[in-house]
Amino acid sequence: MTQNSTPRSWVASANGHADFPLQNLPLGVFSNNGSAPRAGVAIGEHIFDLQVALEAGLFDGAARSAVEAMRGGQLNAFFELGSEARVALRSRLLELFSEYSTERGSLEAHGAKLLPLAADCQMHLPARISDYTDFYVGIEHAQNVGKLFRPDNPLLPNYKHVPIGYHGRASTVRVSGTDVRRPKGQTLPAGQTEPVFGPCARLDYELELGIWIGQGNDMGDSIAIGDAAQHIAGFCLLNDWSARDIQAWEYQPLGPFLSKSFITSVSPWVVTAEALEPFRTAQPARPAGDPQPLPYLFDKRDQDGGAFDIELEVLLLTEAMREQNLPAHRLTLSNTRYMYWTVAQMVAHHSVNGCQLQAGDLFGSGTLSGPESGQFGSLLEITEGGKKPIELASGEVRKFLEDGDEIILRARCARDGFASIGFGECRGKVLAAR
Amino acid sequence: MTQNSTPRSWVASANGHADFPLQNLPLGVFSNNGSAPRAGVAIGEHIFDLQVALEAGLFDGAARSAVEAMRGGQLNAFFELGSEARVALRSRLLELFSEYSTERGSLEAHGAKLLPLAADCQMHLPARISDYTDFYVGIEHAQNVGKLFRPDNPLLPNYKHVPIGYHGRASTVRVSGTDVRRPKGQTLPAGQTEPVFGPCARLDYELELGIWIGQGNDMGDSIAIGDAAQHIAGFCLLNDWSARDIQAWEYQPLGPFLSKSFITSVSPWVVTAEALEPFRTAQPARPAGDPQPLPYLFDKRDQDGGAFDIELEVLLLTEAMREQNLPAHRLTLSNTRYMYWTVAQMVAHHSVNGCQLQAGDLFGSGTLSGPESGQFGSLLEITEGGKKPIELASGEVRKFLEDGDEIILRARCARDGFASIGFGECRGKVLAAR
């Protein structure tokens, strides 16, 4: 499953593409010219239409079964097939799109029907999401936020034992590009005892890694830590938009609710475990004094290679910046290495009580901040809860997000000797409250 | 929409039936003899097979559209049609099954194909549940539980302003009769600082009213309090099985997670708002000093008639009691009047931030305890967290649930001059951990 950096594609825009070179081949669901949503693969500036390719007889065996499972414009049944189908499809895609492909001519003959420009397509959610779970495994974020409330004791006693998570709202997960309507709700103004109702005044983003679940488990069964990686279909970027003022007032004792459920954005492309293989890394050693994971959360192979080195970036573009043609302002440059728990540990923990996971379930990692300034994955951390506004090149300042502000998440994997790959963007623009 | 107590049915077992007289006519999904799940109506000891009735030409107009929407064995599309379709169907059902029905002969000619005995049928979940939300509107429960942790200040400051709720796990909602596998998980033994892993030792039930959502709302829109009742398709009983030891260790800061997600049981029949109409009541006046609801949660008509008078009962049957042929032990006798917020307030609150509700979403009310001993809706309250075990006629004692214990929820609506109706049972038996 290791990759070689040299292979190039006859799809010219793929070579050196920031996100989608031949080595990535992420899966997604798209439509164009008013068509029904259908599955495709991103390659360079193009999308490879898998439905057209299937009808053209380009697949057989396990790769054909994989593409057939994508019919209907949702990847759930494909996710359910597991890694064998995914690997077979990837292998065939590498063959088709290699610069040495013997099928280039026949592929090119199909033209834009088989390989439309991504710019001409609209992306959709890749799967029907039955359940969405948001974790809290970014320990630097947990510490940064904890410090705002408990300066002497930022991490709760369970943090280093339990991969903390909670159930999120599945119905409002939306694909990148969907506008974000500012939510209204109850808030308790500082120093007062009676809440007021109105538009959120402390709207924030949260930078997260999204995880798409592949094969699930029956209710009452558990997924062992050693098997957990096999139950992950792929990865995306996730923005867990948060209304901090609503959250502060509502969250005791049962956790965040309306402060999060107005929308959650995900990037459209499912980046596979195979594409991320070169960017696997050992889970950072736990600092001296930290407890070891309980046995159901410990697997040597997972500790040795179950983490990922993925650079994560957040950009802000305001209305004024767009008008002045200013470049987007970087808010965050972080990395998935700041996860205290691996994705395998998240899967093992989630199912250890017999909770049924299903293909197409979505996990969020929780906000992935680094320890340093510039690495914080939310405005809550960057501005210390609004106390330290940031200044923008447009002359504006921001404590939290204003109407018209757009947040752009990006991810990049780079390693010497390997082609870099990215995730594509996860964008969302804030609209005024209704 | 008011009912008359006199109408009787030619279906003999319906007259005086504890749950399903002619006045109830709840909807559900069933199968028998290995058939595919399909929609039916409970009447006395029978189920009226709506698919067979449709094919026999028994419906036209809005009633026919209502039944056609149930094809596929899930009620979601029917729920989405709203109250007009539901009322049209009810009206036709009352006509068909009245003792004065002119169609009795032709109905009886179909025999058990049209009206199988419920005892010969298997029930299924009535709808595909996209999202499940559990509220916390039982104020006596909130106070009882709060007292265990904060004796002087049991209710948190937000309780009387916010209909507190949190997202639950949709994938593990199961129909009554499904066994409950004891979950395993992390717990922190009393007085220790390191958690251990093993089967839950403090397994509990929670008595709740379940609410099925009918017509939903688009993301970004809200459902006004005055319209909220129109978005409710019906009601059921819900047991929010809870692992108290897992809950105590995991729930800070994001709320309950694995302590609840192993299973949630619901009764199979959807009792409609029309059937419950005679049992509507005014929302109890808030005690002096309590805040008034914010305007988005206040509607005079809802305050005057948006609450329900439904008696709720919980029974326990242990393995030893079954062996000794002892009757089930009543743990709880409570009522939906102990809800601090109405179901309309729950709907209005849930959608006020633009969160999309969808037909088939399920709400739990939260545990509905009364203020007195005998009215507590969980063992946590009854035994004060295990400190005061209960004694059973079998000679056994219980602090929490043991393997083999079965919990049975029941509900009954009674009012002078009206036929009593019930909800049918919500049962679940505890199996040993795997």
mmCIF file of N, CA, C and O in Angstrom, chain A residues 268-316:
data_model
loop_
_atom_site.group_PDB
_atom_site.id
_atom_site.type_symbol
_atom_site.label_atom_id
_atom_site.label_comp_id
_atom_site.label_asym_id
_atom_site.label_seq_id
_atom_site.Cartn_x
_atom_site.Cartn_y
_atom_site.Cartn_z
ATOM 1 N N PRO A 268 -16.295 17.935 0.483
ATOM 2 C CA PRO A 268 -17.058 16.916 -0.255
ATOM 3 C C PRO A 268 -16.305 15.635 -0.561
ATOM 4 O O PRO A 268 -16.944 14.607 -0.818
ATOM 5 N N TRP A 269 -14.987 15.660 -0.548
ATOM 6 C CA TRP A 269 -14.230 14.508 -1.022
ATOM 7 C C TRP A 269 -13.824 13.580 0.118
ATOM 8 O O TRP A 269 -13.330 14.029 1.157
ATOM 9 N N VAL A 270 -14.026 12.284 -0.090
ATOM 10 C CA VAL A 270 -13.646 11.266 0.894
ATOM 11 C C VAL A 270 -12.231 10.802 0.557
ATOM 12 O O VAL A 270 -12.027 10.086 -0.428
ATOM 13 N N VAL A 271 -11.290 11.240 1.366
ATOM 14 C CA VAL A 271 -9.887 10.858 1.160
ATOM 15 C C VAL A 271 -9.675 9.512 1.852
ATOM 16 O O VAL A 271 -9.965 9.365 3.042
ATOM 17 N N THR A 272 -9.192 8.542 1.099
ATOM 18 C CA THR A 272 -9.147 7.173 1.626
ATOM 19 C C THR A 272 -7.921 6.912 2.505
ATOM 20 O O THR A 272 -6.917 7.632 2.427
ATOM 21 N N ALA A 273 -8.028 5.869 3.295
ATOM 22 C CA ALA A 273 -6.889 5.432 4.109
ATOM 23 C C ALA A 273 -5.698 5.092 3.222
ATOM 24 O O ALA A 273 -4.543 5.340 3.606
ATOM 25 N N GLU A 274 -5.971 4.553 2.030
ATOM 26 C CA GLU A 274 -4.882 4.185 1.124
ATOM 27 C C GLU A 274 -4.113 5.426 0.663
ATOM 28 O O GLU A 274 -2.874 5.415 0.597
ATOM 29 N N ALA A 275 -4.841 6.493 0.365
ATOM 30 C CA ALA A 275 -4.172 7.724 -0.065
ATOM 31 C C ALA A 275 -3.365 8.335 1.074
ATOM 32 O O ALA A 275 -2.327 8.970 0.855
ATOM 33 N N LEU A 276 -3.820 8.127 2.297
ATOM 34 C CA LEU A 276 -3.147 8.732 3.460
ATOM 35 C C LEU A 276 -2.037 7.843 4.013
ATOM 36 O O LEU A 276 -1.323 8.257 4.944
ATOM 37 N N GLU A 277 -1.881 6.670 3.460
ATOM 38 C CA GLU A 277 -0.912 5.709 3.991
ATOM 39 C C GLU A 277 0.485 6.308 4.206
ATOM 40 O O GLU A 277 1.091 6.102 5.279
ATOM 41 N N PRO A 278 1.051 7.066 3.242
ATOM 42 C CA PRO A 278 2.406 7.607 3.463
ATOM 43 C C PRO A 278 2.462 8.630 4.594
ATOM 44 O O PRO A 278 3.555 8.988 5.038
ATOM 45 N N PHE A 279 1.319 9.115 5.020
ATOM 46 C CA PHE A 279 1.299 10.194 6.004
ATOM 47 C C PHE A 279 0.850 9.696 7.374
ATOM 48 O O PHE A 279 0.546 10.471 8.273
ATOM 49 N N ARG A 280 0.843 8.372 7.504
ATOM 50 C CA ARG A 280 0.629 7.781 8.826
ATOM 51 C C ARG A 280 1.879 7.993 9.671
ATOM 52 O O ARG A 280 2.995 8.017 9.165
ATOM 53 N N THR A 281 1.653 8.076 10.949
ATOM 54 C CA THR A 281 2.779 8.297 11.852
ATOM 55 C C THR A 281 2.452 7.662 13.206
ATOM 56 O O THR A 281 1.323 7.249 13.440
ATOM 57 N N ALA A 282 3.454 7.548 14.045
ATOM 58 C CA ALA A 282 3.217 7.000 15.381
ATOM 59 C C ALA A 282 2.405 7.999 16.203
ATOM 60 O O ALA A 282 2.566 9.216 16.059
ATOM 61 N N GLN A 283 1.544 7.480 17.048
ATOM 62 C CA GLN A 283 0.842 8.341 17.986
ATOM 63 C C GLN A 283 1.903 8.927 18.934
ATOM 64 O O GLN A 283 2.732 8.180 19.460
ATOM 65 N N PRO A 284 1.940 10.255 19.094
ATOM 66 C CA PRO A 284 2.963 10.839 19.976
ATOM 67 C C PRO A 284 2.941 10.172 21.353
ATOM 68 O O PRO A 284 1.881 9.873 21.887
ATOM 69 N N ALA A 285 4.126 9.928 21.900
ATOM 70 C CA ALA A 285 4.210 9.301 23.226
ATOM 71 C C ALA A 285 3.468 10.169 24.239
ATOM 72 O O ALA A 285 3.537 11.398 24.183
ATOM 73 N N ARG A 286 2.770 9.517 25.136
ATOM 74 C CA ARG A 286 2.087 10.283 26.184
ATOM 75 C C ARG A 286 3.115 10.870 27.141
ATOM 76 O O ARG A 286 4.084 10.197 27.505
ATOM 77 N N PRO A 287 2.913 12.105 27.545
ATOM 78 C CA PRO A 287 3.852 12.712 28.487
ATOM 79 C C PRO A 287 3.982 11.872 29.757
ATOM 80 O O PRO A 287 3.034 11.164 30.146
ATOM 81 N N ALA A 288 5.136 11.943 30.388
ATOM 82 C CA ALA A 288 5.347 11.219 31.648
ATOM 83 C C ALA A 288 4.237 11.588 32.628
ATOM 84 O O ALA A 288 3.881 12.759 32.755
ATOM 85 N N GLY A 289 3.714 10.586 33.298
ATOM 86 C CA GLY A 289 2.644 10.838 34.267
ATOM 87 C C GLY A 289 1.259 10.620 33.702
ATOM 88 O O GLY A 289 0.299 10.448 34.452
ATOM 89 N N ASP A 290 1.131 10.640 32.360
ATOM 90 C CA ASP A 290 -0.182 10.369 31.778
ATOM 91 C C ASP A 290 -0.497 8.885 31.901
ATOM 92 O O ASP A 290 0.398 8.046 31.780
ATOM 93 N N PRO A 291 -1.755 8.532 32.131
ATOM 94 C CA PRO A 291 -2.112 7.111 32.238
ATOM 95 C C PRO A 291 -1.987 6.416 30.882
ATOM 96 O O PRO A 291 -2.095 7.063 29.839
ATOM 97 N N GLN A 292 -1.745 5.125 30.896
ATOM 98 C CA GLN A 292 -1.796 4.349 29.665
ATOM 99 C C GLN A 292 -3.263 4.052 29.340
ATOM 100 O O GLN A 292 -4.091 3.960 30.243
ATOM 101 N N PRO A 293 -3.572 3.912 28.053
ATOM 102 C CA PRO A 293 -4.965 3.582 27.701
ATOM 103 C C PRO A 293 -5.355 2.228 28.282
ATOM 104 O O PRO A 293 -4.529 1.312 28.362
ATOM 105 N N LEU A 294 -6.617 2.077 28.681
ATOM 106 C CA LEU A 294 -7.132 0.778 29.097
ATOM 107 C C LEU A 294 -6.979 -0.208 27.933
ATOM 108 O O LEU A 294 -6.931 0.206 26.774
ATOM 109 N N PRO A 295 -6.899 -1.509 28.224
ATOM 110 C CA PRO A 295 -6.610 -2.488 27.159
ATOM 111 C C PRO A 295 -7.550 -2.398 25.945
ATOM 112 O O PRO A 295 -7.100 -2.600 24.824
ATOM 113 N N TYR A 296 -8.824 -2.076 26.160
ATOM 114 C CA TYR A 296 -9.735 -2.038 25.007
ATOM 115 C C TYR A 296 -9.418 -0.870 24.074
ATOM 116 O O TYR A 296 -9.936 -0.805 22.950
ATOM 117 N N LEU A 297 -8.565 0.033 24.534
ATOM 118 C CA LEU A 297 -8.168 1.176 23.712
ATOM 119 C C LEU A 297 -6.705 1.093 23.261
ATOM 120 O O LEU A 297 -6.204 2.024 22.639
ATOM 121 N N PHE A 298 -6.051 -0.007 23.581
ATOM 122 C CA PHE A 298 -4.623 -0.090 23.263
ATOM 123 C C PHE A 298 -4.326 -1.166 22.236
ATOM 124 O O PHE A 298 -4.716 -2.327 22.391
ATOM 125 N N ASP A 299 -3.616 -0.788 21.195
ATOM 126 C CA ASP A 299 -3.141 -1.724 20.184
ATOM 127 C C ASP A 299 -1.781 -1.212 19.723
ATOM 128 O O ASP A 299 -1.651 -0.062 19.297
ATOM 129 N N LYS A 300 -0.780 -2.071 19.821
ATOM 130 C CA LYS A 300 0.592 -1.635 19.511
ATOM 131 C C LYS A 300 0.697 -1.079 18.089
ATOM 132 O O LYS A 300 1.308 -0.034 17.851
ATOM 133 N N ARG A 301 0.071 -1.789 17.135
ATOM 134 C CA ARG A 301 0.159 -1.341 15.746
ATOM 135 C C ARG A 301 -0.500 0.033 15.579
ATOM 136 O O ARG A 301 -0.040 0.882 14.827
ATOM 137 N N ASP A 302 -1.582 0.236 16.311
ATOM 138 C CA ASP A 302 -2.262 1.533 16.246
ATOM 139 C C ASP A 302 -1.385 2.626 16.851
ATOM 140 O O ASP A 302 -1.284 3.731 16.307
ATOM 141 N N GLN A 303 -0.728 2.321 17.951
ATOM 142 C CA GLN A 303 0.161 3.310 18.573
ATOM 143 C C GLN A 303 1.347 3.625 17.665
ATOM 144 O O GLN A 303 1.808 4.760 17.585
ATOM 145 N N ASP A 304 1.803 2.594 16.952
ATOM 146 C CA ASP A 304 2.992 2.784 16.104
ATOM 147 C C ASP A 304 2.689 3.485 14.784
ATOM 148 O O ASP A 304 3.598 4.074 14.180
ATOM 149 N N GLY A 305 1.453 3.401 14.308
ATOM 150 C CA GLY A 305 1.189 3.988 12.991
ATOM 151 C C GLY A 305 -0.248 4.430 12.778
ATOM 152 O O GLY A 305 -0.677 4.618 11.642
ATOM 153 N N GLY A 306 -0.975 4.640 13.848
ATOM 154 C CA GLY A 306 -2.394 4.972 13.713
ATOM 155 C C GLY A 306 -2.707 6.457 13.736
ATOM 156 O O GLY A 306 -3.870 6.848 13.634
ATOM 157 N N ALA A 307 -1.662 7.282 13.861
ATOM 158 C CA ALA A 307 -1.886 8.730 13.818
ATOM 159 C C ALA A 307 -1.580 9.234 12.405
ATOM 160 O O ALA A 307 -1.029 8.516 11.583
ATOM 161 N N PHE A 308 -1.940 10.475 12.122
ATOM 162 C CA PHE A 308 -1.707 11.057 10.805
ATOM 163 C C PHE A 308 -0.999 12.397 10.940
ATOM 164 O O PHE A 308 -1.228 13.130 11.896
ATOM 165 N N ASP A 309 -0.153 12.661 9.952
ATOM 166 C CA ASP A 309 0.518 13.959 9.867
ATOM 167 C C ASP A 309 -0.142 14.738 8.734
ATOM 168 O O ASP A 309 0.263 14.652 7.576
ATOM 169 N N ILE A 310 -1.201 15.446 9.069
ATOM 170 C CA ILE A 310 -1.949 16.224 8.082
ATOM 171 C C ILE A 310 -1.975 17.671 8.558
ATOM 172 O O ILE A 310 -2.438 17.961 9.664
ATOM 173 N N GLU A 311 -1.449 18.559 7.714
ATOM 174 C CA GLU A 311 -1.441 19.979 8.065
ATOM 175 C C GLU A 311 -2.823 20.558 7.798
ATOM 176 O O GLU A 311 -3.415 20.313 6.749
ATOM 177 N N LEU A 312 -3.320 21.300 8.759
ATOM 178 C CA LEU A 312 -4.678 21.854 8.676
ATOM 179 C C LEU A 312 -4.601 23.371 8.716
ATOM 180 O O LEU A 312 -3.863 23.939 9.524
ATOM 181 N N GLU A 313 -5.392 24.005 7.875
ATOM 182 C CA GLU A 313 -5.323 25.461 7.771
ATOM 183 C C GLU A 313 -6.729 26.054 7.780
ATOM 184 O O GLU A 313 -7.661 25.463 7.227
ATOM 185 N N VAL A 314 -6.867 27.206 8.412
ATOM 186 C CA VAL A 314 -8.143 27.928 8.389
ATOM 187 C C VAL A 314 -7.899 29.338 7.893
ATOM 188 O O VAL A 314 -6.982 30.021 8.363
ATOM 189 N N LEU A 315 -8.729 29.766 6.938
ATOM 190 C CA LEU A 315 -8.632 31.108 6.374
ATOM 191 C C LEU A 315 -9.951 31.846 6.584
ATOM 192 O O LEU A 315 -11.018 31.236 6.570
ATOM 193 N N LEU A 316 -9.830 33.160 6.748
ATOM 194 C CA LEU A 316 -11.012 34.020 6.892
ATOM 195 C C LEU A 316 -11.018 35.045 5.766
ATOM 196 O O LEU A 316 -9.985 35.673 5.480
#
